[in-house]
Amino acid sequence: MKNLTVSEHFQFEAIGDGVYAAFAKSTGKAVSNAGVIDLGDRVVIFDSFLAPTAALDLAKASEAATGKPVRFVVNSHHHLDHVEGNAALKAKFGVSIIGPKAEAAVPALLKLGNDKDYLIRLYARAALKVISPSTATRFENST
């Protein structure tokens, strides 16, 4: 696999058709790994790292690889090394944040939800399916 971009925080590689992995470097501030999925008409980042600078680097890497800006961030859970980049991505790109419903009351997610400008869609342990492709803002459980 070829490293597609240079970041002090992670190594960015294509791992499948439209699927990319960002592997944290031990010397960077990403701390955890992340992913990018190109859905054709929109791009999703999976987990946003510990540092906002790493999250912004990830968005740049994503756009360089896909030619599209990121529209959504999906968080696997509330640990800071997975969500701390959310606010920077929301502020810069206006992304929607998606996370587990069971963690809706967790402070790391609530700090984004207290501002009316933030759109957070929270769903429990189910695959997400876009049901409004024209606006790409509405999701439902697809169980």
GROMACS .gro file of N, CA and C in nm:
model
  429
    1MET      N    1   0.083  -0.118   0.000
    1MET     CA    2   0.000   0.000   0.000
    1MET      C    3   0.087   0.125   0.000
    2LYS      N    4   0.042   0.222  -0.073
    2LYS     CA    5   0.120   0.344  -0.091
    2LYS      C    6   0.072   0.454   0.002
    3ASN      N    7   0.168   0.518   0.069
    3ASN     CA    8   0.136   0.634   0.152
    3ASN      C    9   0.096   0.747   0.059
    4LEU      N   10  -0.028   0.796   0.070
    4LEU     CA   11  -0.081   0.894  -0.023
    4LEU      C   12  -0.055   1.039   0.015
    5THR      N   13  -0.025   1.063   0.139
    5THR     CA   14  -0.007   1.201   0.183
    5THR      C   15   0.096   1.206   0.295
    6VAL      N   16   0.149   1.323   0.318
    6VAL     CA   17   0.247   1.339   0.424
    6VAL      C   18   0.183   1.416   0.539
    7SER      N   19   0.186   1.357   0.656
    7SER     CA   20   0.141   1.424   0.778
    7SER      C   21   0.231   1.379   0.891
    8GLU      N   22   0.261   1.469   0.980
    8GLU     CA   23   0.342   1.432   1.096
    8GLU      C   24   0.263   1.344   1.191
    9HIS      N   25   0.131   1.336   1.173
    9HIS     CA   26   0.044   1.266   1.266
    9HIS      C   27   0.007   1.124   1.224
   10PHE      N   28   0.002   1.097   1.095
   10PHE     CA   29  -0.046   0.967   1.048
   10PHE      C   30   0.009   0.935   0.909
   11GLN      N   31  -0.001   0.807   0.875
   11GLN     CA   32   0.029   0.760   0.740
   11GLN      C   33  -0.105   0.730   0.674
   12PHE      N   34  -0.130   0.785   0.556
   12PHE     CA   35  -0.259   0.773   0.487
   12PHE      C   36  -0.244   0.680   0.368
   13GLU      N   37  -0.323   0.571   0.368
   13GLU     CA   38  -0.310   0.471   0.262
   13GLU      C   39  -0.446   0.430   0.207
   14ALA      N   40  -0.449   0.402   0.077
   14ALA     CA   41  -0.568   0.341   0.016
   14ALA      C   42  -0.566   0.193   0.053
   15ILE      N   43  -0.676   0.143   0.108
   15ILE     CA   44  -0.682   0.002   0.145
   15ILE      C   45  -0.790  -0.072   0.066
   16GLY      N   46  -0.862  -0.001  -0.018
   16GLY     CA   47  -0.965  -0.059  -0.102
   16GLY      C   48  -1.019   0.049  -0.194
   17ASP      N   49  -1.114   0.012  -0.277
   17ASP     CA   50  -1.173   0.107  -0.370
   17ASP      C   51  -1.253   0.211  -0.292
   18GLY      N   52  -1.203   0.332  -0.283
   18GLY     CA   53  -1.270   0.439  -0.211
   18GLY      C   54  -1.260   0.429  -0.060
   19VAL      N   55  -1.172   0.344  -0.010
   19VAL     CA   56  -1.156   0.325   0.134
   19VAL      C   57  -1.010   0.353   0.170
   20TYR      N   58  -0.990   0.437   0.271
   20TYR     CA   59  -0.856   0.480   0.310
   20TYR      C   60  -0.839   0.465   0.461
   21ALA      N   61  -0.717   0.436   0.501
   21ALA     CA   62  -0.684   0.424   0.644
   21ALA      C   63  -0.577   0.526   0.679
   22ALA      N   64  -0.593   0.586   0.794
   22ALA     CA   65  -0.493   0.679   0.848
   22ALA      C   66  -0.437   0.613   0.973
   23PHE      N   67  -0.314   0.565   0.962
   23PHE     CA   68  -0.248   0.494   1.071
   23PHE      C   69  -0.166   0.594   1.152
   24ALA      N   70  -0.199   0.604   1.281
   24ALA     CA   71  -0.131   0.700   1.368
   24ALA      C   72   0.018   0.671   1.375
   25LYS      N   73   0.097   0.779   1.369
   25LYS     CA   74   0.241   0.768   1.390
   25LYS      C   75   0.270   0.786   1.539
   26SER      N   76   0.366   0.714   1.588
   26SER     CA   77   0.398   0.723   1.731
   26SER      C   78   0.449   0.860   1.770
   27THR      N   79   0.498   0.936   1.674
   27THR     CA   80   0.552   1.069   1.703
   27THR      C   81   0.450   1.181   1.682
   28GLY      N   82   0.331   1.148   1.632
   28GLY     CA   83   0.232   1.250   1.603
   28GLY      C   84   0.127   1.263   1.712
   29LYS      N   85   0.025   1.345   1.684
   29LYS     CA   86  -0.080   1.372   1.781
   29LYS      C   87  -0.213   1.308   1.744
   30ALA      N   88  -0.213   1.216   1.649
   30ALA     CA   89  -0.336   1.147   1.613
   30ALA      C   90  -0.377   1.051   1.725
   31VAL      N   91  -0.283   0.975   1.774
   31VAL     CA   92  -0.294   0.877   1.883
   31VAL      C   93  -0.370   0.751   1.841
   32SER      N   94  -0.485   0.763   1.776
   32SER     CA   95  -0.559   0.646   1.730
   32SER      C   96  -0.558   0.644   1.577
   33ASN      N   97  -0.612   0.539   1.521
   33ASN     CA   98  -0.625   0.529   1.375
   33ASN      C   99  -0.760   0.587   1.332
   34ALA      N  100  -0.772   0.618   1.205
   34ALA     CA  101  -0.896   0.672   1.151
   34ALA      C  102  -0.917   0.618   1.010
   35GLY      N  103  -1.031   0.647   0.953
   35GLY     CA  104  -1.060   0.601   0.818
   35GLY      C  105  -1.134   0.705   0.738
   36VAL      N  106  -1.134   0.686   0.607
   36VAL     CA  107  -1.207   0.771   0.514
   36VAL      C  108  -1.279   0.679   0.416
   37ILE      N  109  -1.405   0.707   0.390
   37ILE     CA  110  -1.483   0.630   0.295
   37ILE      C  111  -1.545   0.725   0.194
   38ASP      N  112  -1.517   0.699   0.067
   38ASP     CA  113  -1.574   0.776  -0.043
   38ASP      C  114  -1.702   0.706  -0.085
   39LEU      N  115  -1.816   0.769  -0.059
   39LEU     CA  116  -1.946   0.710  -0.092
   39LEU      C  117  -1.995   0.750  -0.231
   40GLY      N  118  -1.910   0.813  -0.307
   40GLY     CA  119  -1.948   0.854  -0.442
   40GLY      C  120  -1.984   1.001  -0.449
   41ASP      N  121  -2.092   1.039  -0.381
   41ASP     CA  122  -2.132   1.180  -0.383
   41ASP      C  123  -2.101   1.252  -0.252
   42ARG      N  124  -2.041   1.181  -0.158
   42ARG     CA  125  -1.999   1.242  -0.032
   42ARG      C  126  -1.890   1.158   0.031
   43VAL      N  127  -1.819   1.218   0.126
   43VAL     CA  128  -1.707   1.150   0.192
   43VAL      C  129  -1.730   1.152   0.343
   44VAL      N  130  -1.699   1.038   0.406
   44VAL     CA  131  -1.716   1.022   0.550
   44VAL      C  132  -1.579   0.995   0.613
   45ILE      N  133  -1.551   1.064   0.723
   45ILE     CA  134  -1.433   1.033   0.805
   45ILE      C  135  -1.482   0.950   0.923
   46PHE      N  136  -1.410   0.844   0.953
   46PHE     CA  137  -1.442   0.760   1.068
   46PHE      C  138  -1.341   0.788   1.178
   47ASP      N  139  -1.385   0.853   1.284
   47ASP     CA  140  -1.305   0.897   1.398
   47ASP      C  141  -1.213   1.013   1.358
   48SER      N  142  -1.197   1.109   1.451
   48SER     CA  143  -1.131   1.235   1.415
   48SER      C  144  -1.004   1.266   1.494
   49PHE      N  145  -0.945   1.165   1.555
   49PHE     CA  146  -0.816   1.178   1.623
   49PHE      C  147  -0.823   1.258   1.753
   50LEU      N  148  -0.709   1.265   1.819
   50LEU     CA  149  -0.696   1.337   1.945
   50LEU      C  150  -0.675   1.487   1.925
   51ALA      N  151  -0.596   1.524   1.826
   51ALA     CA  152  -0.561   1.666   1.807
   51ALA      C  153  -0.635   1.725   1.687
   52PRO      N  154  -0.689   1.845   1.703
   52PRO     CA  155  -0.753   1.913   1.590
   52PRO      C  156  -0.661   1.927   1.469
   53THR      N  157  -0.532   1.949   1.490
   53THR     CA  158  -0.440   1.961   1.376
   53THR      C  159  -0.433   1.831   1.298
   54ALA      N  160  -0.438   1.718   1.367
   54ALA     CA  161  -0.437   1.589   1.298
   54ALA      C  162  -0.567   1.570   1.220
   55ALA      N  163  -0.680   1.612   1.279
   55ALA     CA  164  -0.809   1.601   1.210
   55ALA      C  165  -0.811   1.685   1.083
   56LEU      N  166  -0.757   1.806   1.089
   56LEU     CA  167  -0.753   1.892   0.970
   56LEU      C  168  -0.660   1.834   0.864
   57ASP      N  169  -0.549   1.774   0.906
   57ASP     CA  170  -0.461   1.705   0.811
   57ASP      C  171  -0.536   1.589   0.744
   58LEU      N  172  -0.618   1.519   0.822
   58LEU     CA  173  -0.694   1.407   0.768
   58LEU      C  174  -0.795   1.455   0.663
   59ALA      N  175  -0.860   1.566   0.690
   59ALA     CA  176  -0.954   1.622   0.592
   59ALA      C  177  -0.881   1.661   0.464
   60LYS      N  178  -0.763   1.718   0.477
   60LYS     CA  179  -0.683   1.754   0.357
   60LYS      C  180  -0.644   1.628   0.279
   61ALA      N  181  -0.601   1.526   0.351
   61ALA     CA  182  -0.562   1.400   0.286
   61ALA      C  183  -0.682   1.337   0.216
   62SER      N  184  -0.796   1.343   0.282
   62SER     CA  185  -0.918   1.289   0.225
   62SER      C  186  -0.956   1.359   0.096
   63GLU      N  187  -0.952   1.491   0.098
   63GLU     CA  188  -0.988   1.566  -0.022
   63GLU      C  189  -0.887   1.545  -0.134
   64ALA      N  190  -0.760   1.534  -0.099
   64ALA     CA  191  -0.658   1.507  -0.201
   64ALA      C  192  -0.680   1.371  -0.266
   65ALA      N  193  -0.722   1.273  -0.188
   65ALA     CA  194  -0.742   1.137  -0.241
   65ALA      C  195  -0.873   1.121  -0.317
   66THR      N  196  -0.978   1.191  -0.272
   66THR     CA  197  -1.110   1.170  -0.331
   66THR      C  198  -1.156   1.282  -0.424
   67GLY      N  199  -1.096   1.399  -0.408
   67GLY     CA  200  -1.140   1.514  -0.485
   67GLY      C  201  -1.268   1.576  -0.432
   68LYS      N  202  -1.311   1.534  -0.312
   68LYS     CA  203  -1.435   1.583  -0.253
   68LYS      C  204  -1.411   1.624  -0.108
   69PRO      N  205  -1.482   1.725  -0.061
   69PRO     CA  206  -1.469   1.762   0.081
   69PRO      C  207  -1.544   1.662   0.169
   70VAL      N  208  -1.502   1.651   0.292
   70VAL     CA  209  -1.568   1.564   0.388
   70VAL      C  210  -1.702   1.626   0.427
   71ARG      N  211  -1.804   1.542   0.443
   71ARG     CA  212  -1.937   1.590   0.481
   71ARG      C  213  -1.983   1.537   0.616
   72PHE      N  214  -1.930   1.420   0.656
   72PHE     CA  215  -1.972   1.356   0.780
   72PHE      C  216  -1.852   1.304   0.856
   73VAL      N  217  -1.865   1.301   0.988
   73VAL     CA  218  -1.769   1.232   1.074
   73VAL      C  219  -1.849   1.132   1.156
   74VAL      N  220  -1.809   1.006   1.150
   74VAL     CA  221  -1.870   0.902   1.231
   74VAL      C  222  -1.772   0.869   1.343
   75ASN      N  223  -1.819   0.877   1.467
   75ASN     CA  224  -1.735   0.843   1.582
   75ASN      C  225  -1.773   0.705   1.634
   76SER      N  226  -1.675   0.620   1.654
   76SER     CA  227  -1.700   0.486   1.704
   76SER      C  228  -1.743   0.489   1.850
   77HIS      N  229  -1.687   0.581   1.927
   77HIS     CA  230  -1.719   0.597   2.068
   77HIS      C  231  -1.661   0.730   2.116
   78HIS      N  232  -1.684   0.764   2.242
   78HIS     CA  233  -1.655   0.898   2.292
   78HIS      C  234  -1.512   0.923   2.339
   79HIS      N  235  -1.424   0.828   2.338
   79HIS     CA  236  -1.288   0.853   2.388
   79HIS      C  237  -1.224   0.967   2.311
   80LEU      N  238  -1.152   1.051   2.384
   80LEU     CA  239  -1.098   1.173   2.325
   80LEU      C  240  -1.010   1.149   2.203
   81ASP      N  241  -0.938   1.037   2.198
   81ASP     CA  242  -0.854   1.012   2.082
   81ASP      C  243  -0.935   0.977   1.957
   82HIS      N  244  -1.067   0.971   1.970
   82HIS     CA  245  -1.155   0.944   1.856
   82HIS      C  246  -1.244   1.063   1.823
   83VAL      N  247  -1.260   1.159   1.914
   83VAL     CA  248  -1.358   1.267   1.893
   83VAL      C  249  -1.303   1.408   1.905
   84GLU      N  250  -1.183   1.424   1.953
   84GLU     CA  251  -1.134   1.559   1.983
   84GLU      C  252  -1.116   1.645   1.857
   85GLY      N  253  -1.105   1.584   1.741
   85GLY     CA  254  -1.095   1.661   1.616
   85GLY      C  255  -1.229   1.705   1.561
   86ASN      N  256  -1.339   1.658   1.620
   86ASN     CA  257  -1.473   1.690   1.569
   86ASN      C  258  -1.497   1.840   1.555
   87ALA      N  259  -1.470   1.915   1.661
   87ALA     CA  260  -1.501   2.058   1.659
   87ALA      C  261  -1.425   2.132   1.549
   88ALA      N  262  -1.300   2.095   1.526
   88ALA     CA  263  -1.222   2.160   1.420
   88ALA      C  264  -1.281   2.128   1.282
   89LEU      N  265  -1.324   2.004   1.263
   89LEU     CA  266  -1.383   1.967   1.134
   89LEU      C  267  -1.519   2.032   1.115
   90LYS      N  268  -1.595   2.044   1.223
   90LYS     CA  269  -1.724   2.112   1.215
   90LYS      C  270  -1.705   2.260   1.182
   91ALA      N  271  -1.611   2.324   1.251
   91ALA     CA  272  -1.588   2.467   1.230
   91ALA      C  273  -1.538   2.497   1.089
   92LYS      N  274  -1.449   2.414   1.038
   92LYS     CA  275  -1.387   2.441   0.908
   92LYS      C  276  -1.472   2.394   0.790
   93PHE      N  277  -1.541   2.278   0.805
   93PHE     CA  278  -1.610   2.218   0.690
   93PHE      C  279  -1.761   2.204   0.709
   94GLY      N  280  -1.812   2.233   0.829
   94GLY     CA  281  -1.955   2.220   0.852
   94GLY      C  282  -2.005   2.077   0.851
   95VAL      N  283  -1.920   1.983   0.888
   95VAL     CA  284  -1.958   1.842   0.885
   95VAL      C  285  -2.068   1.811   0.985
   96SER      N  286  -2.144   1.707   0.959
   96SER     CA  287  -2.237   1.652   1.056
   96SER      C  288  -2.163   1.544   1.132
   97ILE      N  289  -2.189   1.534   1.261
   97ILE     CA  290  -2.123   1.437   1.348
   97ILE      C  291  -2.222   1.325   1.380
   98ILE      N  292  -2.179   1.202   1.364
   98ILE     CA  293  -2.263   1.086   1.390
   98ILE      C  294  -2.193   0.999   1.492
   99GLY      N  295  -2.268   0.951   1.593
   99GLY     CA  296  -2.208   0.867   1.695
   99GLY      C  297  -2.312   0.776   1.756
  100PRO      N  298  -2.270   0.686   1.844
  100PRO     CA  299  -2.362   0.590   1.906
  100PRO      C  300  -2.465   0.659   1.995
  101LYS      N  301  -2.590   0.621   1.981
  101LYS     CA  302  -2.697   0.678   2.062
  101LYS      C  303  -2.671   0.656   2.210
  102ALA      N  304  -2.615   0.543   2.244
  102ALA     CA  305  -2.589   0.510   2.385
  102ALA      C  306  -2.493   0.610   2.450
  103GLU      N  307  -2.420   0.686   2.370
  103GLU     CA  308  -2.323   0.781   2.425
  103GLU      C  309  -2.366   0.926   2.406
  104ALA      N  310  -2.492   0.948   2.381
  104ALA     CA  311  -2.542   1.083   2.354
  104ALA      C  312  -2.522   1.178   2.471
  105ALA      N  313  -2.517   1.125   2.593
  105ALA     CA  314  -2.502   1.211   2.711
  105ALA      C  315  -2.357   1.229   2.754
  106VAL      N  316  -2.264   1.173   2.678
  106VAL     CA  317  -2.122   1.183   2.714
  106VAL      C  318  -2.072   1.324   2.686
  107PRO      N  319  -2.002   1.386   2.783
  107PRO     CA  320  -1.957   1.526   2.766
  107PRO      C  321  -1.877   1.552   2.639
  108ALA      N  322  -1.796   1.458   2.594
  108ALA     CA  323  -1.717   1.481   2.472
  108ALA      C  324  -1.806   1.503   2.352
  109LEU      N  325  -1.923   1.440   2.349
  109LEU     CA  326  -2.017   1.462   2.239
  109LEU      C  327  -2.110   1.578   2.269
  110LEU      N  328  -2.148   1.595   2.395
  110LEU     CA  329  -2.238   1.703   2.431
  110LEU      C  330  -2.180   1.841   2.405
  111LYS      N  331  -2.050   1.855   2.419
  111LYS     CA  332  -1.991   1.988   2.398
  111LYS      C  333  -2.013   2.035   2.255
  112LEU      N  334  -2.034   1.942   2.164
  112LEU     CA  335  -2.070   1.980   2.027
  112LEU      C  336  -2.220   2.003   2.015
  113GLY      N  337  -2.298   1.926   2.090
  113GLY     CA  338  -2.442   1.932   2.077
  113GLY      C  339  -2.506   2.051   2.145
  114ASN      N  340  -2.438   2.119   2.235
  114ASN     CA  341  -2.497   2.232   2.305
  114ASN      C  342  -2.513   2.354   2.217
  115ASP      N  343  -2.440   2.361   2.108
  115ASP     CA  344  -2.448   2.473   2.015
  115ASP      C  345  -2.551   2.440   1.908
  116LYS      N  346  -2.649   2.526   1.890
  116LYS     CA  347  -2.756   2.500   1.793
  116LYS      C  348  -2.703   2.484   1.650
  117ASP      N  349  -2.583   2.536   1.622
  117ASP     CA  350  -2.527   2.525   1.488
  117ASP      C  351  -2.474   2.385   1.458
  118TYR      N  352  -2.457   2.304   1.562
  118TYR     CA  353  -2.405   2.170   1.541
  118TYR      C  354  -2.519   2.073   1.517
  119LEU      N  355  -2.503   1.990   1.417
  119LEU     CA  356  -2.603   1.889   1.385
  119LEU      C  357  -2.543   1.754   1.418
  120ILE      N  358  -2.597   1.692   1.520
  120ILE     CA  359  -2.544   1.562   1.561
  120ILE      C  360  -2.654   1.459   1.547
  121ARG      N  361  -2.626   1.356   1.473
  121ARG     CA  362  -2.718   1.246   1.455
  121ARG      C  363  -2.660   1.126   1.529
  122LEU      N  364  -2.735   1.074   1.624
  122LEU     CA  365  -2.685   0.965   1.707
  122LEU      C  366  -2.770   0.840   1.689
  123TYR      N  367  -2.706   0.730   1.654
  123TYR     CA  368  -2.777   0.604   1.635
  123TYR      C  369  -2.699   0.489   1.698
  124ALA      N  370  -2.771   0.393   1.751
  124ALA     CA  371  -2.708   0.282   1.822
  124ALA      C  372  -2.671   0.168   1.727
  125ARG      N  373  -2.551   0.120   1.735
  125ARG     CA  374  -2.499  -0.006   1.680
  125ARG      C  375  -2.570  -0.059   1.556
  126ALA      N  376  -2.587   0.021   1.457
  126ALA     CA  377  -2.651  -0.024   1.334
  126ALA      C  378  -2.583   0.042   1.216
  127ALA      N  379  -2.592  -0.023   1.102
  127ALA     CA  380  -2.537   0.037   0.981
  127ALA      C  381  -2.618   0.161   0.948
  128LEU      N  382  -2.554   0.259   0.889
  128LEU     CA  383  -2.623   0.381   0.850
  128LEU      C  384  -2.657   0.375   0.702
  129LYS      N  385  -2.773   0.422   0.668
  129LYS     CA  386  -2.815   0.423   0.529
  129LYS      C  387  -2.865   0.562   0.496
  130VAL      N  388  -2.811   0.623   0.392
  130VAL     CA  389  -2.858   0.755   0.350
  130VAL      C  390  -2.996   0.739   0.290
  131ILE      N  391  -3.092   0.816   0.340
  131ILE     CA  392  -3.227   0.806   0.286
  131ILE      C  393  -3.269   0.935   0.216
  132SER      N  394  -3.182   1.033   0.215
  132SER     CA  395  -3.213   1.158   0.148
  132SER      C  396  -3.089   1.203   0.069
  133PRO      N  397  -3.061   1.137  -0.043
  133PRO     CA  398  -2.937   1.167  -0.117
  133PRO      C  399  -2.926   1.311  -0.163
  134SER      N  400  -3.037   1.378  -0.188
  134SER     CA  401  -3.029   1.514  -0.239
  134SER      C  402  -2.973   1.611  -0.135
  135THR      N  403  -3.000   1.585  -0.008
  135THR     CA  404  -2.948   1.674   0.095
  135THR      C  405  -2.837   1.610   0.175
  136ALA      N  406  -2.831   1.479   0.177
  136ALA     CA  407  -2.728   1.403   0.248
  136ALA      C  408  -2.717   1.443   0.394
  137THR      N  409  -2.829   1.470   0.456
  137THR     CA  410  -2.826   1.504   0.598
  137THR      C  411  -2.916   1.416   0.683
  138ARG      N  412  -2.990   1.326   0.624
  138ARG     CA  413  -3.082   1.246   0.702
  138ARG      C  414  -3.042   1.100   0.697
  139PHE      N  415  -3.035   1.038   0.812
  139PHE     CA  416  -2.997   0.898   0.822
  139PHE      C  417  -3.103   0.821   0.899
  140GLU      N  418  -3.100   0.690   0.883
  140GLU     CA  419  -3.188   0.606   0.963
  140GLU      C  420  -3.117   0.478   0.998
  141ASN      N  421  -3.165   0.411   1.101
  141ASN     CA  422  -3.113   0.278   1.131
  141ASN      C  423  -3.153   0.185   1.018
  142SER      N  424  -3.063   0.102   0.975
  142SER     CA  425  -3.095   0.011   0.866
  142SER      C  426  -3.092  -0.133   0.916
  143THR      N  427  -3.145  -0.152   1.036
  143THR     CA  428  -3.149  -0.287   1.093
  143THR      C  429  -3.266  -0.365   1.039
   0.00000   0.00000   0.00000
